[in-house]
């Protein structure tokens, strides 16, 4: 059983706002001890002592709205046109890529094809594929005409949606996902600005359909997430017992009150990266200012900013994860969300970083043992060259991670930094 003693590090533990000088002992896949100050922990015989050189030791990042199988589509239906063999291989590459960017855990918000997430998760767990801890999802369960239904009357097309209409079909769709081994089930309750026939403020799934889907998923021991942009879709999600509600852009006062009443149980996530990049950087993929205005994206941006300012004030649990994986939101930018929380939502750097670590750990099903540096916690640890609380951009891209440890195992070893091994892994 490998053990490591980290000395001469600044610890940001996910609990306190400020880092402190200290030491951390890892044994196996757990943190054995954490101490403030120098020379507080004895090096046991088996421990390899690593001098951190004053770098920041912090929990691994958690992607709370992950789409590993979204491999750069410009349109939703592009995902349906990728042959499954190529799609699987590209998803596997994304798994290693995102781990190399400091995300040691990912909560899937949907798989583009039914079994891709499940297969990738198993390859990671079995030790054949380098990747993050991964909670696998199935496709996004939607209804005819909802987000994810790319069909036309004269032609069939697929994307990331699994179409089910009525209570019986919803129940069957959930059971199929559970049979195939998913960890998470997701429902699309509202539309989206990227869907011409079902914009964001359209509520596409009935409350009866959603309630039955959540009930069946919970019966199978699965966590449930949903896509809910419209105010009424948020309310339906709360009443149905959804565990994680994404977006909530147009939540009204009643919806916010309902979310606040269940804030100890429900986690929310804005998935802000897609909105941000489309509005401010969309021209690089053909989303001109005129197109963006016609789609109503600036209005959505304003509502999202106002909503999450209010959520922060109300103490709601919010995760990062910005719908990365599309052409306009390339994988690898994921940690930009942390800075977005500060710039647009009014979070302090420590609060935003906590959304990317401790809150994400709870979403992953490991409350108080993932996304934190404390005795007994899982040893998912980063060593960052610099102070991310002073400069959150250090967390975007792999260059400043001198160490990436997942489950007590070195994916990037700081002792090899001098010979450029971390740069080789990034290429």
PDB file of N, CA and C in Angstrom, residues 329-399:
ATOM      1  N   UNK A 329     -17.906  25.245 -26.688  1.00  0.00           N
ATOM      2  CA  UNK A 329     -17.400  25.034 -25.316  1.00  0.00           C
ATOM      3  C   UNK A 329     -16.459  23.837 -25.303  1.00  0.00           C
ATOM      4  N   UNK A 330     -15.279  23.968 -25.865  1.00  0.00           N
ATOM      5  CA  UNK A 330     -14.384  22.814 -25.975  1.00  0.00           C
ATOM      6  C   UNK A 330     -13.973  22.250 -24.621  1.00  0.00           C
ATOM      7  N   UNK A 331     -13.915  20.934 -24.561  1.00  0.00           N
ATOM      8  CA  UNK A 331     -13.452  20.252 -23.356  1.00  0.00           C
ATOM      9  C   UNK A 331     -12.052  20.748 -23.017  1.00  0.00           C
ATOM     10  N   UNK A 332     -11.811  20.976 -21.747  1.00  0.00           N
ATOM     11  CA  UNK A 332     -10.541  21.512 -21.278  1.00  0.00           C
ATOM     12  C   UNK A 332     -10.697  22.914 -20.716  1.00  0.00           C
ATOM     13  N   UNK A 333     -11.808  23.579 -21.087  1.00  0.00           N
ATOM     14  CA  UNK A 333     -12.100  24.901 -20.532  1.00  0.00           C
ATOM     15  C   UNK A 333     -12.905  24.811 -19.230  1.00  0.00           C
ATOM     16  N   UNK A 334     -13.204  23.620 -18.783  1.00  0.00           N
ATOM     17  CA  UNK A 334     -14.181  23.401 -17.711  1.00  0.00           C
ATOM     18  C   UNK A 334     -13.947  24.254 -16.469  1.00  0.00           C
ATOM     19  N   UNK A 335     -12.690  24.425 -16.087  1.00  0.00           N
ATOM     20  CA  UNK A 335     -12.394  25.178 -14.860  1.00  0.00           C
ATOM     21  C   UNK A 335     -12.631  26.676 -15.009  1.00  0.00           C
ATOM     22  N   UNK A 336     -12.928  27.139 -16.218  1.00  0.00           N
ATOM     23  CA  UNK A 336     -13.282  28.544 -16.376  1.00  0.00           C
ATOM     24  C   UNK A 336     -14.523  28.892 -15.558  1.00  0.00           C
ATOM     25  N   UNK A 337     -15.381  27.902 -15.337  1.00  0.00           N
ATOM     26  CA  UNK A 337     -16.601  28.138 -14.571  1.00  0.00           C
ATOM     27  C   UNK A 337     -16.314  28.738 -13.196  1.00  0.00           C
ATOM     28  N   UNK A 338     -15.204  28.339 -12.598  1.00  0.00           N
ATOM     29  CA  UNK A 338     -14.887  28.834 -11.255  1.00  0.00           C
ATOM     30  C   UNK A 338     -14.725  30.349 -11.285  1.00  0.00           C
ATOM     31  N   UNK A 339     -14.000  30.842 -12.261  1.00  0.00           N
ATOM     32  CA  UNK A 339     -13.853  32.280 -12.416  1.00  0.00           C
ATOM     33  C   UNK A 339     -15.154  32.964 -12.791  1.00  0.00           C
ATOM     34  N   UNK A 340     -15.999  32.282 -13.593  1.00  0.00           N
ATOM     35  CA  UNK A 340     -17.309  32.851 -13.938  1.00  0.00           C
ATOM     36  C   UNK A 340     -18.158  33.079 -12.688  1.00  0.00           C
ATOM     37  N   UNK A 341     -18.075  32.149 -11.722  1.00  0.00           N
ATOM     38  CA  UNK A 341     -18.859  32.299 -10.501  1.00  0.00           C
ATOM     39  C   UNK A 341     -18.466  33.577  -9.756  1.00  0.00           C
ATOM     40  N   UNK A 342     -17.184  33.903  -9.807  1.00  0.00           N
ATOM     41  CA  UNK A 342     -16.702  35.116  -9.134  1.00  0.00           C
ATOM     42  C   UNK A 342     -17.105  36.358  -9.928  1.00  0.00           C
ATOM     43  N   UNK A 343     -16.832  36.356 -11.206  1.00  0.00           N
ATOM     44  CA  UNK A 343     -17.050  37.540 -12.045  1.00  0.00           C
ATOM     45  C   UNK A 343     -18.524  37.869 -12.240  1.00  0.00           C
ATOM     46  N   UNK A 344     -19.355  36.834 -12.417  1.00  0.00           N
ATOM     47  CA  UNK A 344     -20.751  37.078 -12.785  1.00  0.00           C
ATOM     48  C   UNK A 344     -21.753  36.864 -11.648  1.00  0.00           C
ATOM     49  N   UNK A 345     -21.433  35.961 -10.712  1.00  0.00           N
ATOM     50  CA  UNK A 345     -22.417  35.608  -9.689  1.00  0.00           C
ATOM     51  C   UNK A 345     -22.114  36.189  -8.311  1.00  0.00           C
ATOM     52  N   UNK A 346     -20.954  36.833  -8.145  1.00  0.00           N
ATOM     53  CA  UNK A 346     -20.640  37.475  -6.881  1.00  0.00           C
ATOM     54  C   UNK A 346     -20.020  36.593  -5.821  1.00  0.00           C
ATOM     55  N   UNK A 347     -19.570  35.395  -6.193  1.00  0.00           N
ATOM     56  CA  UNK A 347     -18.909  34.507  -5.241  1.00  0.00           C
ATOM     57  C   UNK A 347     -17.503  35.020  -4.925  1.00  0.00           C
ATOM     58  N   UNK A 348     -17.031  34.736  -3.733  1.00  0.00           N
ATOM     59  CA  UNK A 348     -15.613  34.937  -3.442  1.00  0.00           C
ATOM     60  C   UNK A 348     -14.844  33.794  -4.097  1.00  0.00           C
ATOM     61  N   UNK A 349     -13.533  33.961  -4.315  1.00  0.00           N
ATOM     62  CA  UNK A 349     -12.765  32.855  -4.892  1.00  0.00           C
ATOM     63  C   UNK A 349     -12.894  31.560  -4.098  1.00  0.00           C
ATOM     64  N   UNK A 350     -12.875  31.650  -2.770  1.00  0.00           N
ATOM     65  CA  UNK A 350     -12.994  30.441  -1.951  1.00  0.00           C
ATOM     66  C   UNK A 350     -14.371  29.807  -2.094  1.00  0.00           C
ATOM     67  N   UNK A 351     -15.419  30.627  -2.148  1.00  0.00           N
ATOM     68  CA  UNK A 351     -16.768  30.092  -2.322  1.00  0.00           C
ATOM     69  C   UNK A 351     -16.900  29.388  -3.667  1.00  0.00           C
ATOM     70  N   UNK A 352     -16.362  30.010  -4.711  1.00  0.00           N
ATOM     71  CA  UNK A 352     -16.447  29.408  -6.036  1.00  0.00           C
ATOM     72  C   UNK A 352     -15.662  28.111  -6.111  1.00  0.00           C
ATOM     73  N   UNK A 353     -14.484  28.110  -5.491  1.00  0.00           N
ATOM     74  CA  UNK A 353     -13.660  26.911  -5.507  1.00  0.00           C
ATOM     75  C   UNK A 353     -14.324  25.789  -4.715  1.00  0.00           C
ATOM     76  N   UNK A 354     -15.061  26.153  -3.686  1.00  0.00           N
ATOM     77  CA  UNK A 354     -15.793  25.144  -2.903  1.00  0.00           C
ATOM     78  C   UNK A 354     -16.889  24.496  -3.763  1.00  0.00           C
ATOM     79  N   UNK A 355     -17.500  25.276  -4.653  1.00  0.00           N
ATOM     80  CA  UNK A 355     -18.496  24.721  -5.570  1.00  0.00           C
ATOM     81  C   UNK A 355     -17.870  23.669  -6.482  1.00  0.00           C
ATOM     82  N   UNK A 356     -16.581  23.843  -6.776  1.00  0.00           N
ATOM     83  CA  UNK A 356     -15.865  22.932  -7.677  1.00  0.00           C
ATOM     84  C   UNK A 356     -15.203  21.779  -6.944  1.00  0.00           C
ATOM     85  N   UNK A 357     -15.341  21.726  -5.636  1.00  0.00           N
ATOM     86  CA  UNK A 357     -14.689  20.670  -4.858  1.00  0.00           C
ATOM     87  C   UNK A 357     -15.670  20.038  -3.864  1.00  0.00           C
ATOM     88  N   UNK A 358     -15.895  20.701  -2.757  1.00  0.00           N
ATOM     89  CA  UNK A 358     -16.701  20.118  -1.681  1.00  0.00           C
ATOM     90  C   UNK A 358     -18.146  19.865  -2.093  1.00  0.00           C
ATOM     91  N   UNK A 359     -18.788  20.844  -2.739  1.00  0.00           N
ATOM     92  CA  UNK A 359     -20.177  20.648  -3.166  1.00  0.00           C
ATOM     93  C   UNK A 359     -20.244  19.554  -4.232  1.00  0.00           C
ATOM     94  N   UNK A 360     -19.272  19.556  -5.133  1.00  0.00           N
ATOM     95  CA  UNK A 360     -19.221  18.510  -6.145  1.00  0.00           C
ATOM     96  C   UNK A 360     -19.047  17.130  -5.542  1.00  0.00           C
ATOM     97  N   UNK A 361     -18.263  17.045  -4.469  1.00  0.00           N
ATOM     98  CA  UNK A 361     -18.084  15.758  -3.795  1.00  0.00           C
ATOM     99  C   UNK A 361     -19.388  15.224  -3.256  1.00  0.00           C
ATOM    100  N   UNK A 362     -20.232  16.119  -2.744  1.00  0.00           N
ATOM    101  CA  UNK A 362     -21.548  15.693  -2.258  1.00  0.00           C
ATOM    102  C   UNK A 362     -22.410  15.196  -3.412  1.00  0.00           C
ATOM    103  N   UNK A 363     -22.384  15.912  -4.549  1.00  0.00           N
ATOM    104  CA  UNK A 363     -23.139  15.459  -5.716  1.00  0.00           C
ATOM    105  C   UNK A 363     -22.681  14.074  -6.167  1.00  0.00           C
ATOM    106  N   UNK A 364     -21.399  13.802  -6.046  1.00  0.00           N
ATOM    107  CA  UNK A 364     -20.862  12.496  -6.429  1.00  0.00           C
ATOM    108  C   UNK A 364     -21.280  11.384  -5.474  1.00  0.00           C
ATOM    109  N   UNK A 365     -21.907  11.750  -4.361  1.00  0.00           N
ATOM    110  CA  UNK A 365     -22.328  10.745  -3.389  1.00  0.00           C
ATOM    111  C   UNK A 365     -21.314  10.480  -2.308  1.00  0.00           C
ATOM    112  N   UNK A 366     -20.333  11.386  -2.150  1.00  0.00           N
ATOM    113  CA  UNK A 366     -19.270  11.222  -1.148  1.00  0.00           C
ATOM    114  C   UNK A 366     -19.186  12.460  -0.270  1.00  0.00           C
ATOM    115  N   UNK A 367     -20.281  12.806   0.367  1.00  0.00           N
ATOM    116  CA  UNK A 367     -20.307  13.993   1.208  1.00  0.00           C
ATOM    117  C   UNK A 367     -19.262  13.890   2.305  1.00  0.00           C
ATOM    118  N   UNK A 368     -18.478  14.951   2.450  1.00  0.00           N
ATOM    119  CA  UNK A 368     -17.455  15.101   3.490  1.00  0.00           C
ATOM    120  C   UNK A 368     -16.262  14.159   3.329  1.00  0.00           C
ATOM    121  N   UNK A 369     -16.196  13.395   2.238  1.00  0.00           N
ATOM    122  CA  UNK A 369     -15.012  12.563   2.020  1.00  0.00           C
ATOM    123  C   UNK A 369     -14.448  12.725   0.605  1.00  0.00           C
ATOM    124  N   UNK A 370     -15.012  13.636  -0.159  1.00  0.00           N
ATOM    125  CA  UNK A 370     -14.506  13.932  -1.489  1.00  0.00           C
ATOM    126  C   UNK A 370     -14.628  15.439  -1.695  1.00  0.00           C
ATOM    127  N   UNK A 371     -13.588  16.027  -2.277  1.00  0.00           N
ATOM    128  CA  UNK A 371     -13.583  17.474  -2.453  1.00  0.00           C
ATOM    129  C   UNK A 371     -13.100  18.217  -1.233  1.00  0.00           C
ATOM    130  N   UNK A 372     -12.483  17.503  -0.305  1.00  0.00           N
ATOM    131  CA  UNK A 372     -11.940  18.107   0.918  1.00  0.00           C
ATOM    132  C   UNK A 372     -10.593  17.466   1.241  1.00  0.00           C
ATOM    133  N   UNK A 373      -9.784  18.204   1.993  1.00  0.00           N
ATOM    134  CA  UNK A 373      -8.535  17.672   2.522  1.00  0.00           C
ATOM    135  C   UNK A 373      -8.716  17.550   4.027  1.00  0.00           C
ATOM    136  N   UNK A 374      -8.976  16.349   4.463  1.00  0.00           N
ATOM    137  CA  UNK A 374      -9.161  16.082   5.891  1.00  0.00           C
ATOM    138  C   UNK A 374      -8.897  14.607   6.149  1.00  0.00           C
ATOM    139  N   UNK A 375      -8.585  14.279   7.384  1.00  0.00           N
ATOM    140  CA  UNK A 375      -8.321  12.886   7.737  1.00  0.00           C
ATOM    141  C   UNK A 375      -9.532  12.023   7.418  1.00  0.00           C
ATOM    142  N   UNK A 376      -9.302  10.918   6.733  1.00  0.00           N
ATOM    143  CA  UNK A 376     -10.358   9.995   6.360  1.00  0.00           C
ATOM    144  C   UNK A 376     -10.926  10.229   4.983  1.00  0.00           C
ATOM    145  N   UNK A 377     -10.641  11.369   4.369  1.00  0.00           N
ATOM    146  CA  UNK A 377     -11.178  11.672   3.042  1.00  0.00           C
ATOM    147  C   UNK A 377     -10.458  10.870   1.968  1.00  0.00           C
ATOM    148  N   UNK A 378     -11.109  10.706   0.838  1.00  0.00           N
ATOM    149  CA  UNK A 378     -10.488  10.041  -0.301  1.00  0.00           C
ATOM    150  C   UNK A 378      -9.342  10.895  -0.833  1.00  0.00           C
ATOM    151  N   UNK A 379      -8.276  10.236  -1.236  1.00  0.00           N
ATOM    152  CA  UNK A 379      -7.056  10.939  -1.633  1.00  0.00           C
ATOM    153  C   UNK A 379      -7.101  11.330  -3.102  1.00  0.00           C
ATOM    154  N   UNK A 380      -7.974  12.294  -3.404  1.00  0.00           N
ATOM    155  CA  UNK A 380      -7.999  12.952  -4.708  1.00  0.00           C
ATOM    156  C   UNK A 380      -7.418  14.342  -4.487  1.00  0.00           C
ATOM    157  N   UNK A 381      -6.194  14.559  -4.931  1.00  0.00           N
ATOM    158  CA  UNK A 381      -5.431  15.731  -4.506  1.00  0.00           C
ATOM    159  C   UNK A 381      -4.697  16.346  -5.689  1.00  0.00           C
ATOM    160  N   UNK A 382      -4.661  17.676  -5.704  1.00  0.00           N
ATOM    161  CA  UNK A 382      -3.870  18.420  -6.674  1.00  0.00           C
ATOM    162  C   UNK A 382      -2.768  19.180  -5.962  1.00  0.00           C
ATOM    163  N   UNK A 383      -1.643  19.317  -6.633  1.00  0.00           N
ATOM    164  CA  UNK A 383      -0.573  20.203  -6.192  1.00  0.00           C
ATOM    165  C   UNK A 383      -0.415  21.244  -7.289  1.00  0.00           C
ATOM    166  N   UNK A 384      -0.710  22.506  -6.932  1.00  0.00           N
ATOM    167  CA  UNK A 384      -0.795  23.583  -7.913  1.00  0.00           C
ATOM    168  C   UNK A 384       0.369  24.538  -7.735  1.00  0.00           C
ATOM    169  N   UNK A 385       1.033  24.839  -8.827  1.00  0.00           N
ATOM    170  CA  UNK A 385       2.159  25.768  -8.819  1.00  0.00           C
ATOM    171  C   UNK A 385       1.623  27.195  -8.805  1.00  0.00           C
ATOM    172  N   UNK A 386       1.405  27.723  -7.606  1.00  0.00           N
ATOM    173  CA  UNK A 386       0.831  29.048  -7.430  1.00  0.00           C
ATOM    174  C   UNK A 386      -0.347  28.983  -6.481  1.00  0.00           C
ATOM    175  N   UNK A 387      -0.986  30.117  -6.281  1.00  0.00           N
ATOM    176  CA  UNK A 387      -2.128  30.215  -5.376  1.00  0.00           C
ATOM    177  C   UNK A 387      -3.392  30.444  -6.190  1.00  0.00           C
ATOM    178  N   UNK A 388      -4.221  29.411  -6.381  1.00  0.00           N
ATOM    179  CA  UNK A 388      -5.418  29.584  -7.207  1.00  0.00           C
ATOM    180  C   UNK A 388      -6.420  30.559  -6.614  1.00  0.00           C
ATOM    181  N   UNK A 389      -6.383  30.786  -5.304  1.00  0.00           N
ATOM    182  CA  UNK A 389      -7.291  31.763  -4.715  1.00  0.00           C
ATOM    183  C   UNK A 389      -6.939  33.188  -5.127  1.00  0.00           C
ATOM    184  N   UNK A 390      -5.672  33.390  -5.469  1.00  0.00           N
ATOM    185  CA  UNK A 390      -5.244  34.684  -5.985  1.00  0.00           C
ATOM    186  C   UNK A 390      -5.411  34.775  -7.496  1.00  0.00           C
ATOM    187  N   UNK A 391      -5.357  33.633  -8.171  1.00  0.00           N
ATOM    188  CA  UNK A 391      -5.461  33.614  -9.625  1.00  0.00           C
ATOM    189  C   UNK A 391      -6.141  32.309 -10.040  1.00  0.00           C
ATOM    190  N   UNK A 392      -7.472  32.357 -10.191  1.00  0.00           N
ATOM    191  CA  UNK A 392      -8.228  31.147 -10.523  1.00  0.00           C
ATOM    192  C   UNK A 392      -7.886  30.598 -11.898  1.00  0.00           C
ATOM    193  N   UNK A 393      -7.284  31.409 -12.759  1.00  0.00           N
ATOM    194  CA  UNK A 393      -6.928  30.935 -14.093  1.00  0.00           C
ATOM    195  C   UNK A 393      -5.841  29.858 -14.038  1.00  0.00           C
ATOM    196  N   UNK A 394      -5.146  29.743 -12.896  1.00  0.00           N
ATOM    197  CA  UNK A 394      -4.147  28.678 -12.752  1.00  0.00           C
ATOM    198  C   UNK A 394      -4.765  27.293 -12.899  1.00  0.00           C
ATOM    199  N   UNK A 395      -6.080  27.206 -12.647  1.00  0.00           N
ATOM    200  CA  UNK A 395      -6.759  25.913 -12.690  1.00  0.00           C
ATOM    201  C   UNK A 395      -7.289  25.564 -14.073  1.00  0.00           C
ATOM    202  N   UNK A 396      -7.155  26.491 -15.020  1.00  0.00           N
ATOM    203  CA  UNK A 396      -7.647  26.250 -16.373  1.00  0.00           C
ATOM    204  C   UNK A 396      -6.484  25.740 -17.223  1.00  0.00           C
ATOM    205  N   UNK A 397      -6.589  24.519 -17.664  1.00  0.00           N
ATOM    206  CA  UNK A 397      -5.482  23.942 -18.416  1.00  0.00           C
ATOM    207  C   UNK A 397      -4.533  23.206 -17.506  1.00  0.00           C
ATOM    208  N   UNK A 398      -3.714  22.346 -18.038  1.00  0.00           N
ATOM    209  CA  UNK A 398      -2.910  21.440 -17.203  1.00  0.00           C
ATOM    210  C   UNK A 398      -1.561  21.982 -16.756  1.00  0.00           C
ATOM    211  N   UNK A 399      -1.142  23.131 -17.247  1.00  0.00           N
ATOM    212  CA  UNK A 399       0.256  23.537 -17.086  1.00  0.00           C
ATOM    213  C   UNK A 399       0.684  23.760 -15.647  1.00  0.00           C
TER     214      UNK A 399
END
